[in-house]
Coordinates of C-alpha atoms and ligand atoms in Angstrom, one line a residue:
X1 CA 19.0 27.7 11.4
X2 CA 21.1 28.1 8.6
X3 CA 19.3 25.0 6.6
X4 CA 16.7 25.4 4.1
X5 CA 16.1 21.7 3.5
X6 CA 14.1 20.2 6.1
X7 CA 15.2 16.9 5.9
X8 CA 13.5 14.0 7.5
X9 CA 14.6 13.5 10.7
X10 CA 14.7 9.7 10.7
X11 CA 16.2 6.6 8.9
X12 CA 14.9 4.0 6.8
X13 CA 15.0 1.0 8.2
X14 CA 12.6 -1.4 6.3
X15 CA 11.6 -0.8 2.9
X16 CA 8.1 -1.6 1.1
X17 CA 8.2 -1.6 -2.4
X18 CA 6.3 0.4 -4.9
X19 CA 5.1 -1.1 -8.4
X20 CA 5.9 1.1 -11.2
X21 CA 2.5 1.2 -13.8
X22 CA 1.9 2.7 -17.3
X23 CA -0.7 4.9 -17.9
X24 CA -1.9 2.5 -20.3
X25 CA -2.5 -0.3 -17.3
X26 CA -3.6 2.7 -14.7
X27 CA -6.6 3.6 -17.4
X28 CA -7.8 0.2 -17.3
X29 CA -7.4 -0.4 -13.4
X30 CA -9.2 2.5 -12.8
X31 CA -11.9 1.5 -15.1
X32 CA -12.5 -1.6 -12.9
X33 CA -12.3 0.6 -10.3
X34 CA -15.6 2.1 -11.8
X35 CA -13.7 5.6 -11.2
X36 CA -13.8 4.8 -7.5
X37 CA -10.0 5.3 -6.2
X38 CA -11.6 3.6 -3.4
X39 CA -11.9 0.2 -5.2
X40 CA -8.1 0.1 -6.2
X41 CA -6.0 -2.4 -5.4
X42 CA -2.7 -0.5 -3.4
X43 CA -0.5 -2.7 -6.0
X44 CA -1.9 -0.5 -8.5
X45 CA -0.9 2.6 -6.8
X46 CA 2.2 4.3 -6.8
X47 CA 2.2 6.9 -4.0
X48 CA -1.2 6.8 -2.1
X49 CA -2.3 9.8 -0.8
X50 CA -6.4 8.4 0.1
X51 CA -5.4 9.4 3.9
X52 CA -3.2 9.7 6.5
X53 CA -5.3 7.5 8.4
X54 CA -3.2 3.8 9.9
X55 CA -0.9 4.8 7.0
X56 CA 2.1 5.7 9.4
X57 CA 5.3 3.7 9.7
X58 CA 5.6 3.5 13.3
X59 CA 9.2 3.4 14.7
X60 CA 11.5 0.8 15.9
X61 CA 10.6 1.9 19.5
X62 CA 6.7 1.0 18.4
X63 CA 7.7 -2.3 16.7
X64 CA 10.2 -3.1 20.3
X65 CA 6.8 -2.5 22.0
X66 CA 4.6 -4.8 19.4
X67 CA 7.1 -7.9 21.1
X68 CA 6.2 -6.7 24.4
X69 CA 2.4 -6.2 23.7
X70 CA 0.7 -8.6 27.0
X71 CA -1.8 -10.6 25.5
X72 CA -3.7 -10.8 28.5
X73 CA -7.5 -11.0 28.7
X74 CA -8.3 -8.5 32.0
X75 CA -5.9 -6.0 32.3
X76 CA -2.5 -6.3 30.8
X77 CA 0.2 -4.4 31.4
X78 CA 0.1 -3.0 27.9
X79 CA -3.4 -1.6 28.6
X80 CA -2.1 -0.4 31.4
X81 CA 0.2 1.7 29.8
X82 CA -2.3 3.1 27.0
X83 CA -4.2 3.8 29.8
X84 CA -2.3 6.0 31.2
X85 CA -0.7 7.5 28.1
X86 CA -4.4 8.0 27.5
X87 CA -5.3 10.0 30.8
X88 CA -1.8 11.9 30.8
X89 CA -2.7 13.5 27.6
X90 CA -6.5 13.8 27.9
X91 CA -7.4 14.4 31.5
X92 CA -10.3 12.1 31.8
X93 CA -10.4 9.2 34.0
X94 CA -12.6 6.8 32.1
X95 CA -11.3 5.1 29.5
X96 CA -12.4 2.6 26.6
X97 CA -10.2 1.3 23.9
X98 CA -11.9 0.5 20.8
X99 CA -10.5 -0.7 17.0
X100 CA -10.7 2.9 15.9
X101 CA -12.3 5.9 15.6
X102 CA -15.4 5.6 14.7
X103 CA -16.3 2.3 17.8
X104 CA -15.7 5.2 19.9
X105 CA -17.7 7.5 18.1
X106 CA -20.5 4.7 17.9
X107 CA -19.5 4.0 21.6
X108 CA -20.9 7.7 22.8
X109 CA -23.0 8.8 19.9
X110 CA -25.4 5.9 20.0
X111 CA -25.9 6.7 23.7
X112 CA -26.7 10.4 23.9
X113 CA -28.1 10.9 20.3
X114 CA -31.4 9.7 19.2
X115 CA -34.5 11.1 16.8
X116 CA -34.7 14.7 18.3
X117 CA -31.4 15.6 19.5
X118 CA -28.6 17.8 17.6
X119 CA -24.7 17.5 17.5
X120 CA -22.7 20.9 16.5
X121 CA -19.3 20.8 15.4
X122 CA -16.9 23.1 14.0
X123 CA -17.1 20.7 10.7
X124 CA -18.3 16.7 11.6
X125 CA -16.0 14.0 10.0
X126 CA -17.6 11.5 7.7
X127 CA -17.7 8.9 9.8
X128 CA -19.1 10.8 12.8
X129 CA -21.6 12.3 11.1
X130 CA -23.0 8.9 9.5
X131 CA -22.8 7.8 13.1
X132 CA -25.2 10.8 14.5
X133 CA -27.4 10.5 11.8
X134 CA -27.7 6.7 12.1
X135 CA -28.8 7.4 15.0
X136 CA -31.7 9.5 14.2
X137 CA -29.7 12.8 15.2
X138 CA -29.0 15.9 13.2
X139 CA -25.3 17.0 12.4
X140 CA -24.9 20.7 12.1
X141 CA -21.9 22.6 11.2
X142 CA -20.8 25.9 11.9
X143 CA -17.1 26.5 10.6
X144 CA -16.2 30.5 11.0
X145 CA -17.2 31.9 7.5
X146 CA -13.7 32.1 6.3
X147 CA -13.5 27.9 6.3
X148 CA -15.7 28.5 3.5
X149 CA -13.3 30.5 1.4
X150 CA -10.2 28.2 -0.3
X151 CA -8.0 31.1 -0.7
X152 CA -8.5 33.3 2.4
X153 CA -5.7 33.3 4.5
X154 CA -6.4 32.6 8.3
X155 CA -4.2 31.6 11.2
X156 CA -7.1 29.5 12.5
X157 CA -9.4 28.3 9.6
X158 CA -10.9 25.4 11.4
X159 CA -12.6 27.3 14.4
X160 CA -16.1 27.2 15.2
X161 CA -18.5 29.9 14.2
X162 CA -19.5 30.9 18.0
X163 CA -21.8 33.7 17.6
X164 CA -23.8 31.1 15.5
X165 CA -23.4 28.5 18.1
X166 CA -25.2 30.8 20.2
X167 CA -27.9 31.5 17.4
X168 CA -27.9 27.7 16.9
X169 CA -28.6 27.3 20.8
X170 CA -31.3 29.4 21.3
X171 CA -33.3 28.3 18.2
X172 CA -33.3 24.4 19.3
X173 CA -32.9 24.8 22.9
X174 CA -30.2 23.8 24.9
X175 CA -31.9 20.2 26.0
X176 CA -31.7 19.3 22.4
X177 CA -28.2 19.4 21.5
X178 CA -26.4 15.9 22.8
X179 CA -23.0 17.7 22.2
X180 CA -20.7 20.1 20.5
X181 CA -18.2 17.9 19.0
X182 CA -14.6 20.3 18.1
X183 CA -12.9 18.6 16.0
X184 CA -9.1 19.5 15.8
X185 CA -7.5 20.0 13.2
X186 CA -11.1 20.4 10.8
X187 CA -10.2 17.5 8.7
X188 CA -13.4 17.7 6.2
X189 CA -13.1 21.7 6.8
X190 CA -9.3 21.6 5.3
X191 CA -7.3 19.9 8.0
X192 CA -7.0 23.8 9.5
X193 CA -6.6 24.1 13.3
X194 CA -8.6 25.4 16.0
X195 CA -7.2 28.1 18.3
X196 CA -7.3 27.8 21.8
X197 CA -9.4 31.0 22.2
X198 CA -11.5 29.2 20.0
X199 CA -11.6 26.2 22.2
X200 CA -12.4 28.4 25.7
X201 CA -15.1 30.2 24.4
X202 CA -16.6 27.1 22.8
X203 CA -16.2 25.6 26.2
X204 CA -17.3 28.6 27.7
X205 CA -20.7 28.7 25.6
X206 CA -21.4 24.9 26.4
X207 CA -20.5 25.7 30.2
X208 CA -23.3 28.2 30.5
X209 CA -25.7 25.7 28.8
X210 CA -24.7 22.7 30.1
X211 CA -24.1 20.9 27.2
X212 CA -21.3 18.8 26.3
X213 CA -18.6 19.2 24.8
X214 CA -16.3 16.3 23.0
X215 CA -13.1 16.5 21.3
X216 CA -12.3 15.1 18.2
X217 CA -8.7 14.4 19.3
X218 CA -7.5 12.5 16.0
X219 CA -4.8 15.2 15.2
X220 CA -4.1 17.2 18.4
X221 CA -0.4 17.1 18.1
X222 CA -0.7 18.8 15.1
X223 CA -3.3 21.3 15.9
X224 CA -0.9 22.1 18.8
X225 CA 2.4 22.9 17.0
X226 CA -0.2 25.7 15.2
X227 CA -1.1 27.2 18.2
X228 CA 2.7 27.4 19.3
X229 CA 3.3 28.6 16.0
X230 CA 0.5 31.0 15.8
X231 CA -1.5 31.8 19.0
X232 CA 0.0 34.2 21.3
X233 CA 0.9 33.2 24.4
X234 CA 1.9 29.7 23.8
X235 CA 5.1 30.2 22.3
X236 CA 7.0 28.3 25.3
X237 CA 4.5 25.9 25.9
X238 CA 5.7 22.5 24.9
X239 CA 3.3 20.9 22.1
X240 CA 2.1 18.3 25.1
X241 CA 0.8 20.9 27.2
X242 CA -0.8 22.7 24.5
X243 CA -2.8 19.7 23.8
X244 CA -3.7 18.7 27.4
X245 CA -4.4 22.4 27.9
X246 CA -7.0 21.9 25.0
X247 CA -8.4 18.6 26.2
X248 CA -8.8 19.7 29.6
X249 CA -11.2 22.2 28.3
X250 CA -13.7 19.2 26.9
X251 CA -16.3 16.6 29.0
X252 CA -14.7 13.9 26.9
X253 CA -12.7 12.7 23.7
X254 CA -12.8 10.7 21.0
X255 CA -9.7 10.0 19.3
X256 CA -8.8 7.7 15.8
X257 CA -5.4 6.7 17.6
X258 CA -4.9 5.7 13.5
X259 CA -3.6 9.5 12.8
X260 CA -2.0 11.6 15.6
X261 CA -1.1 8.1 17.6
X262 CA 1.1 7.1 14.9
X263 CA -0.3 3.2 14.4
X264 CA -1.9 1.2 12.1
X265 CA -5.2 0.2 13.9
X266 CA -7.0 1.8 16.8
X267 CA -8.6 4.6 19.4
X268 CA -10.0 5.5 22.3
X269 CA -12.9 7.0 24.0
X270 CA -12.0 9.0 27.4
X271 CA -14.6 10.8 29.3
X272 CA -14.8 12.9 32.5
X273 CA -17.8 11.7 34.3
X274 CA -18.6 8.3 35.6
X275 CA -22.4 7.8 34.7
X276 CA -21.8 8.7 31.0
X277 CA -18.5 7.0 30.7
X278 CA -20.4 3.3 32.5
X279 CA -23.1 3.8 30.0
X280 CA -20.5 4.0 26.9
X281 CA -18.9 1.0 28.9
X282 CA -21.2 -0.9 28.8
X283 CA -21.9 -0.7 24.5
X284 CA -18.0 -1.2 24.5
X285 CA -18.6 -4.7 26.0
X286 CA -21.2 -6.1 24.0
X287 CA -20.0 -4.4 20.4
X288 CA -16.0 -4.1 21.0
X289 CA -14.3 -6.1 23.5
X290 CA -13.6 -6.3 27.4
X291 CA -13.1 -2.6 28.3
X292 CA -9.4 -3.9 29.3
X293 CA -8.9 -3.8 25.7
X294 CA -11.9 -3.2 23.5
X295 CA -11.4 -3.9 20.0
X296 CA -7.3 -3.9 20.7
X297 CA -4.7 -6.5 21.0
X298 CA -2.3 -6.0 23.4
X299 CA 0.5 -5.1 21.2
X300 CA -1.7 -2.4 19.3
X301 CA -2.1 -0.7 22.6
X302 CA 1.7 -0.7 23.2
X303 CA 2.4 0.9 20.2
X304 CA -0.4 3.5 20.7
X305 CA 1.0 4.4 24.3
X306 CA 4.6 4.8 23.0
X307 CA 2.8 6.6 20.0
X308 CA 1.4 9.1 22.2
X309 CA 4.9 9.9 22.9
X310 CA 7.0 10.3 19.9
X311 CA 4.3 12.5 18.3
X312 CA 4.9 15.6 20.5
X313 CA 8.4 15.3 19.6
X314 CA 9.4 18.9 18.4
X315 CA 11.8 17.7 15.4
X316 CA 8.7 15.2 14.1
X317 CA 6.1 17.4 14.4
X318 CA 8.2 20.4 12.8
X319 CA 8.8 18.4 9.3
X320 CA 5.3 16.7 9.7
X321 CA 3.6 20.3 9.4
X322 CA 6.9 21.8 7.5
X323 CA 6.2 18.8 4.7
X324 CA 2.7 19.2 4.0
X325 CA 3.4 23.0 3.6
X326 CA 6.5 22.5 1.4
X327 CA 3.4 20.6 -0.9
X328 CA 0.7 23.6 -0.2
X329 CA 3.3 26.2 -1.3
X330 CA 5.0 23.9 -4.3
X331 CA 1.6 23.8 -6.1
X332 CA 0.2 27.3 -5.2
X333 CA 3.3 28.4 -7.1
X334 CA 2.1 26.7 -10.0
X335 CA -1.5 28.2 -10.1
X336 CA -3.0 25.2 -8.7
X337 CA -6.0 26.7 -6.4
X338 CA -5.2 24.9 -3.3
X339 CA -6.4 25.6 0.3
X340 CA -4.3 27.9 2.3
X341 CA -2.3 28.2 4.1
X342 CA -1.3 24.7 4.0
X343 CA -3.4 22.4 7.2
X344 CA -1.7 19.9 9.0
X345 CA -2.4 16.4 7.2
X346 CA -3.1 17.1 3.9
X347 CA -3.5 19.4 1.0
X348 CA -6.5 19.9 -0.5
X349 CA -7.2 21.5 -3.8
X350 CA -10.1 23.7 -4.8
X351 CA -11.6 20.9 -7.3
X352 CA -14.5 24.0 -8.4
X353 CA -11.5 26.3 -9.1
X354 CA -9.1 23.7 -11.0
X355 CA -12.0 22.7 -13.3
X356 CA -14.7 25.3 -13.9
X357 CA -15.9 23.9 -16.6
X358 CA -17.2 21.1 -14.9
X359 CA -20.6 21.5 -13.4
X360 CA -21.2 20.6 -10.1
X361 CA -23.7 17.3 -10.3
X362 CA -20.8 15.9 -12.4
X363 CA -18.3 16.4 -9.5
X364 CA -15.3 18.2 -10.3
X365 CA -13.7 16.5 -7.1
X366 CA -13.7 13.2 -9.0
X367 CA -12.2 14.1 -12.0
X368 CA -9.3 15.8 -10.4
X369 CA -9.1 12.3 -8.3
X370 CA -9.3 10.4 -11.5
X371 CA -7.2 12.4 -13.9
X372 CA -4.3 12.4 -10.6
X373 CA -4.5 9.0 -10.4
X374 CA -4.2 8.3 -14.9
X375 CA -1.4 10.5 -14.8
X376 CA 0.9 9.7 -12.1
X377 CA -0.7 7.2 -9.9
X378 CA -1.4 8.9 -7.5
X379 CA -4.3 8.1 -5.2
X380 CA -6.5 10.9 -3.3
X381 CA -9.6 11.5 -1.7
X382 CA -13.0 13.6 -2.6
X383 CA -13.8 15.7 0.2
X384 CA -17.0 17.5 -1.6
X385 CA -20.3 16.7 -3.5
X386 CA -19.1 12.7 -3.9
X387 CA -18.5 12.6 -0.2
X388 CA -21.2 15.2 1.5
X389 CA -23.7 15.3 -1.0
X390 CA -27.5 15.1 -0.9
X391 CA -30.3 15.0 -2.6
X392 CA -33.1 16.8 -2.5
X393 CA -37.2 16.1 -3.2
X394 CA -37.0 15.8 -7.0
X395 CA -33.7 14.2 -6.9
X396 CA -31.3 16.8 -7.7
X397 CA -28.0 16.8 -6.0
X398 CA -27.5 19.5 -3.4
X399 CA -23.8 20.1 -3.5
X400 CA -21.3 20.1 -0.6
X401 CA -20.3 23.8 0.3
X402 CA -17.2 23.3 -1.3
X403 CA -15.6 20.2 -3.8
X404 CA -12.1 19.3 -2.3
X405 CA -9.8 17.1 -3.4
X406 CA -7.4 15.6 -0.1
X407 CA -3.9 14.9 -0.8
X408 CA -3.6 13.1 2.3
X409 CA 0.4 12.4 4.1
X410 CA 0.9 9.5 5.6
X411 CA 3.0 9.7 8.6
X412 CA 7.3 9.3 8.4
X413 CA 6.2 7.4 4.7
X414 CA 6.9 9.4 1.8
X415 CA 10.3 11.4 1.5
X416 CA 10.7 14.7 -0.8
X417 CA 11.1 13.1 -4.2
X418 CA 7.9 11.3 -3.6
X419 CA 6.4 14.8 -2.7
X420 CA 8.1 16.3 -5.8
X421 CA 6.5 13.8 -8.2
X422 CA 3.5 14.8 -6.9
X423 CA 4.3 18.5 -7.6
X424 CA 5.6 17.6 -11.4
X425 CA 2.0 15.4 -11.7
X426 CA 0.4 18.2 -10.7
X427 CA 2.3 20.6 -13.0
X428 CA 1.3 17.8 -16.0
X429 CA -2.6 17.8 -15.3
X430 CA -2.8 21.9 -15.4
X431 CA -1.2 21.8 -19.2
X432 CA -4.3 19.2 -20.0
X433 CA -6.9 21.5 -17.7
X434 CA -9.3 21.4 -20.3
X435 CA -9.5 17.7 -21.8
X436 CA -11.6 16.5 -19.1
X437 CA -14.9 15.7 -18.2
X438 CA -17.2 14.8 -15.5
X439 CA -18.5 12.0 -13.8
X440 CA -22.5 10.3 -13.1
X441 CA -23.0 8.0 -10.2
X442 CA -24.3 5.1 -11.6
X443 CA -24.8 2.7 -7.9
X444 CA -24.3 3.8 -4.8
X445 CA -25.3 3.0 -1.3
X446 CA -27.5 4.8 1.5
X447 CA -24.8 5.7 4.0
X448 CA -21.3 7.1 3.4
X449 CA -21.4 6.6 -0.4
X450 CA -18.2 7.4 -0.9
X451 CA -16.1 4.7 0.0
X452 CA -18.1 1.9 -2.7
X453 CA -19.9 4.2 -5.2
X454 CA -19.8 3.5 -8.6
X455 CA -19.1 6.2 -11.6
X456 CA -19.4 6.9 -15.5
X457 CA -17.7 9.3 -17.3
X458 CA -20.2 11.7 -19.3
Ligands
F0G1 N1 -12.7 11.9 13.2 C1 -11.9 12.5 12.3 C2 -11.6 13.9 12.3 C3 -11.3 11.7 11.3 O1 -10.5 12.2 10.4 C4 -11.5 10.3 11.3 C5 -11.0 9.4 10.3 C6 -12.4 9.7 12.3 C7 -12.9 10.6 13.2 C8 -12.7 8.3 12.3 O2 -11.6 7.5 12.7 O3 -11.1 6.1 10.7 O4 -10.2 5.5 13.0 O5 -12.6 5.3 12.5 N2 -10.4 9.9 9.2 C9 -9.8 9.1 8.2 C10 -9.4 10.1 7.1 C11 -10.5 7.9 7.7 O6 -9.1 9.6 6.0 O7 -9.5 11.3 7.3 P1 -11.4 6.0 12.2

């Protein structure tokens, strides 16, 4: 290819407009905010990086199949067709649409975990932790050691530590553990992928114990072009196969169709075996919907079956990964300590690193979310102390291994000049390094504190 450019290989067809603010009127937003990017108003944001998450323009083809979308009660022709998309890609037989990731996650989690049992994942996501623990289950994560280091390079950062899953199995017994839960790519561990050597052996391992093992599907397209890119052996393999290759390898799935689907709203559960999958059923009934569509309208599981399609297209998923590097690499050549290399979804800056000055019970993470946001509008995401953190007898935080901040892409959105304002934003908040200060939470609630808490500066 004689092109450096990697230009976006679509057009524009519909346009949404973006209000233009003053850093005068973004101080005092944010202040009603209480700090909390999360409590923004999207009119007060100009390019909102919070997540990649039902943020995706979805393509004339999906918006062709919204007018189709069968409306039917029992069985429409539009769940037939997620059905099947759903099966083709995963494997499993059994299938329950619910309105997003985390109904499936409530879906199986509420069944098999419980006071007493133990989930072990490569790194849980917010959401599916909360819903273990709710249950009265422990979360436990084993990430290889190098997850933990920012700047160590690693083909496959997100892998799970198996030598400790082993260690882990032994010292709670293989009874205990409901599941091992990979979850590809690691969002909370850096959006880095999982190898497929990774993903036999963890397989492997929960084989010889008979414990199950679910797949966090949310960004398997993306964790495939990685293993094209970077796994021997899998250079001719089309991306699809890659990814049904690595599903076939799990009992089950749970998949936030709101990422790697390419929609606005919606996912699935799909498991293997029949008892498990009519227990799951039968929750998806009472809490979601019919299990012909869950928590789904018909058109929303149109757009997810012709989703499941265009995101294995080699072009798409080439400038999806190839754009959130072009970010990674823009702003590691300005000094700014970001994770490397770059993960498939999002960027995410070493928040400890960027602002060492700032102790760690004032959460770096949110003044670099904060200080982002006064100086260019820009909305991101905590992944660290805000998000993950505990506390412990006397009330002193116990920090998250490492404070993140997630520059999030949203799916076919943003084009190169919003990317490069982000760079120059970024290149503007370095000069002013140290003029900040941290943050106190002054409200927040029990579970996933996060998304509502409230904050002072100190
Ligand atoms: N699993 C992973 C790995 C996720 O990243 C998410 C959502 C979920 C499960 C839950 O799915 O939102 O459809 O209920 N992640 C979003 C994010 C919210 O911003 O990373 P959901």
């Amino acid at each position: 290819m004689i092109f450096k450019t990697i230009i976006e290989p679509f057009r524009i067809k519909t346009v949404e407009k973006i209000r233009m603010t003053t850093p005068e009127e973004r101080e005092g937003f944010l202040q009603a905010a209480h700090f909390n990017p999360f409590l923004l108003h999207s009119s007060e944001v100009i390019i909102d990086l919070l997540t990649d998450s039902g943020t995706s323009a979805m393509s004339s083809e999906q918006w062709a199949g919204i007018m189709r979308g069968d409306e039917s009660y029992a069985g429409a022709s539009s769940w037939l067709r997620m059905e099947k998309a759903v099966q083709d890609l995963t494997g499993c037989p059994y299938v329950m649409p619910t309105h997003q990731g985390r109904a499936a996650e409530h879906l199986l989690y509420s069944r098999i975990g419980g006071p007493g049992k133990y989930f072990i994942s490569n790194t849980h996501f917010d959401t599916t932790r909360a819903n273990i623990e709710f249950s009265g289950a422990t979360a436990i994560d084993i990430p290889i050691a190098e997850n933990r280091d920012p700047a160590l390079i690693h083909p496959f950062k997100g892998n799970l530590d198996t030598r400790l899953l082993q260690e882990k199995i032994a010292e709670l017994g293989a009874q205990n553990i409901a599941a091992v839960i990979l979850t590809v790519t690691n969002n909370s561990g850096g959006g880095q992928p999982v190898s497929m050597a990774n993903a036999r052996e963890t397989a492997d391992i929960c084989k010889q114990h008979g414990i199950l093992l679910i797949l966090d599907a949310c960004r398997i397209a993306e964790n495939a072009w990685f293993i094209k890119h970077r796994e021997p052996g899998f250079e001719q393999k089309s991306y699809r196969d890659i990814a049904r290759d690595m599903c076939a390898l799990a009992d089950g799935c749970v998949m936030s169709a709101k990422k790697d689907a390419l929609v606005n709203m919606g996912g699935f559960l799909a498991l293997r075996h029949l008892d498990l999958a009519l227990q799951c059923r039968t929750v998806l009934i009472i809490t979601e919907g019919y299990s012909t569509y869950g928590g789904l309208s018909g058109r929303d599981m149109e757009a997810i079956a012709i989703g499941l399609g265009e995101i294995f297209e080699p072009d798409y998923l080439h400038y999806r990964i190839k754009s959130t590097e072009y970010l990674c690499e823009n702003l590691h050549a300005l000094g700014i300590p970001v994770m490397r290399p770059a993960g498939g979804h999002a960027v995410y800056i070493d928040a400890r690193k960027f602002y060492p000055s700032i102790p760690l019970d004032q959460y770096p993470g949110q003044a670099v979310v904060c200080d982002l946001y006064r100086i260019g509008g820009i909305r991101c995401c905590e992944i660290g102390s805000v998000m993950f953190g505990k506390y412990d007898a006397n009330g002193q935080l116990i920090p998250a291994p490492m404070d993140l901040v997630r520059l999030a892409i949203p799916r076919r959105v943003y084009t190169q000049s919003h990317i490069d304002y982000v760079i120059e934003a970024f290149a503007e908040l370095a000069k002013k390094r140290d003029k900040t200060t941290g943050y106190r939470i002054t409200w927040e609630p029990p579970f996933l504190r996060h998304f509502t808490a409230r904050f002072e500066e100190v």
